[in-house]
Amino acid sequence: MGDLQSLRVFINCLDQQSLPRVLQVCSGVYFQGSVYELSGSEVCLSTGDLVKIIGLQLLSVSCEEIDTGATYELPTDYSGQFRLVAEELPYNAIEEIVGLCPVGVDACGSFIFTSREELTIDNFTVPAGTKLTLVTVEDADNGERLARCHVVGQNKASAEILLPLSLKGEFYEYESDRGFTLQEIMSSVRLSCRRFRSTNMKNCGALMVFSPVYEISAIMHMRKNVVKFPSSLEVDVQDVTEQFQDLVFITPLSLTEVASQPKQSFPTMAEILDGPEGDPFFNSSWFKELQSGRQLVLHGCGHTTYILASTPKGKKGKQYYFISERYGGRMRRRAREFGSVYELYLGSSQSPGLKVSVTRYVEAEEEEAIPALSVGEQLEVLRLDRPMDISGAAQKVESLICKRTMEVDDEDDEDDEEDDSEELFLPLFMAGHFVEKLSDNKKYKLTDLMGSTFPLDVKVVTRDKDLEKDPLMGLTALKLEETFTETIVLASLSNKPDWCFELPVSWLKMSVCFTSDHLPWSSDEPPDLHIETVTEVTEKFYYEYHKCISKIEEPPPRPPKRKPSNSKAPKKPPKSEKKLPKVKINVTEQLDDLSLYQTKGKRVPAPPPPDDNPDQPPPILPRKSISNAESVSMPNMYVTGPTNARNTAKRLSDSDHDYESIEDALNNPHESLFY
């Protein structure tokens, strides 16, 4: 049993190569009100708790000023440097130097000392004050231990001498001006316990000592997860590793760690510590059972090939499935449908020699080189043609060369059928409706279709008898999109040990721990396992999967831009430049007298007061101005009307409605034509 000491001192002196170590908390009680939280992990320590230290990570460096006792923490990447302060007390023998200081050159230099008196070794004299660098310790032939030291003499001549460890004298550590970073100080056992001054201060700077602050990763007794807490907690601990060697600590394991266990570890019982986190990826019934505290039977681990499948969009929306290669149902191939020539091209690149039937009439367009297609025509995709230049288009487009044949009756000869075939050039941007022609009606196993080119449309016609309920049976269509391989853990619930399901390691973030509980069957009679081979997944999984594989499809081509026409239409002369008949001037003056073309927005002056002469016509009342768009058509100026303007104006003045009188005035010249 180790000595009682504080947690900080124990961790600072701990050799990380000796981990794991078991500690017992001897003083200091930390209840819920004093819970320490670090990086989202909470821990509370109580007297008597057993803690198994499994890892250390440097968080920061605690700096303490010796004179004032002030403490503060510095980050590990602190850019400042510190100078080592030499010890004032002398060393009385070389053996004392070797015992207190590490021997050998490390990244932070070696121990340098001087002698206050002159040294004479084998006719070699070392003047007092000469710097001696301790290199190593050697054993002589007579069994005497010697310290090999490096000496730099006059004219920078260097040499090495051997000093017996029993050599007595008065030796002092040499203080250099070299600066050390925090990382260098913490990585050296010799420097981590020494005193320093800041390089910015000379001899007046405060003396400082540094101590590391670690993040401790530990497993606590009767706790089911790894806890993390800082080494700066004021807790006294005792090392009890030797007394509790046989103590079993529960170790949490992720699914990745479970899959890396040897085969001899299975089957075994396990308990769920933390269930799946985040948005669910699975819609299966077993996924809802993965709750914290639930018992599982782990039967083994391995690799399984899956097929990602989807259904057409229906009342329930699109559905997505994992289908294992163990699936035992039978499938029949289903004709694919294509909504454009570009989709037809993609299908032909996956299935060479693709034959389709036209299901919707397409009208020909000569300008865009689109041929006419009739319902029932048979097309066989031959190849992709080079970009062709469409007349009237601003760019070249690619076209798909197809062989067109018409459906013939059985009475027709084969020669006539060959004569009816022709090659068509279908632009890729062309819209259309095509259905694949299938020649076989065979029932396939899933393993037989895995060698085909995907995507592939199928329909399940025979259910998998090993499943309680086959979710694929009854679907109108199923598209097999692609295959992939996953690392899985084969598991089952403790109340149904024979009905197994596969846990994909890379898509389930959960932790379990092995338990010593007995398996739910007798050792001599293991059950026959029924593996669930179809797993329904969510739409979120479908898109997350495609993000991981970074599958990007090219968009379909756009229709070509039209070229601007070279023939320019003659410009219409502006209205102001149109030639008007000379007689229109008179008509314009006449209409101006009738106030038809008054400027909008200008107020018409009031008419003069009437005189007593009855021969004069009454004054013309002002009218609202109308725009040219609201005016009526111009009268025929080449026919003379039977009435003059004066009589017309008189008749207009007797009318209750001005607009009716104006219409009559404009229409009378037209009526005179028939007169």
XYZ file of C-alpha atoms in Angstrom, residues 59 105 116 174 234 290 300 369 599:
9
model
C -4.316 20.433 -19.905
C 22.196 14.668 -22.644
C 35.691 26.114 -6.503
C 26.509 26.749 -13.391
C -7.562 18.846 -3.434
C -31.791 -0.178 -27.798
C -20.506 -12.450 -33.019
C -33.872 18.457 -84.952
C -54.215 69.142 -74.136
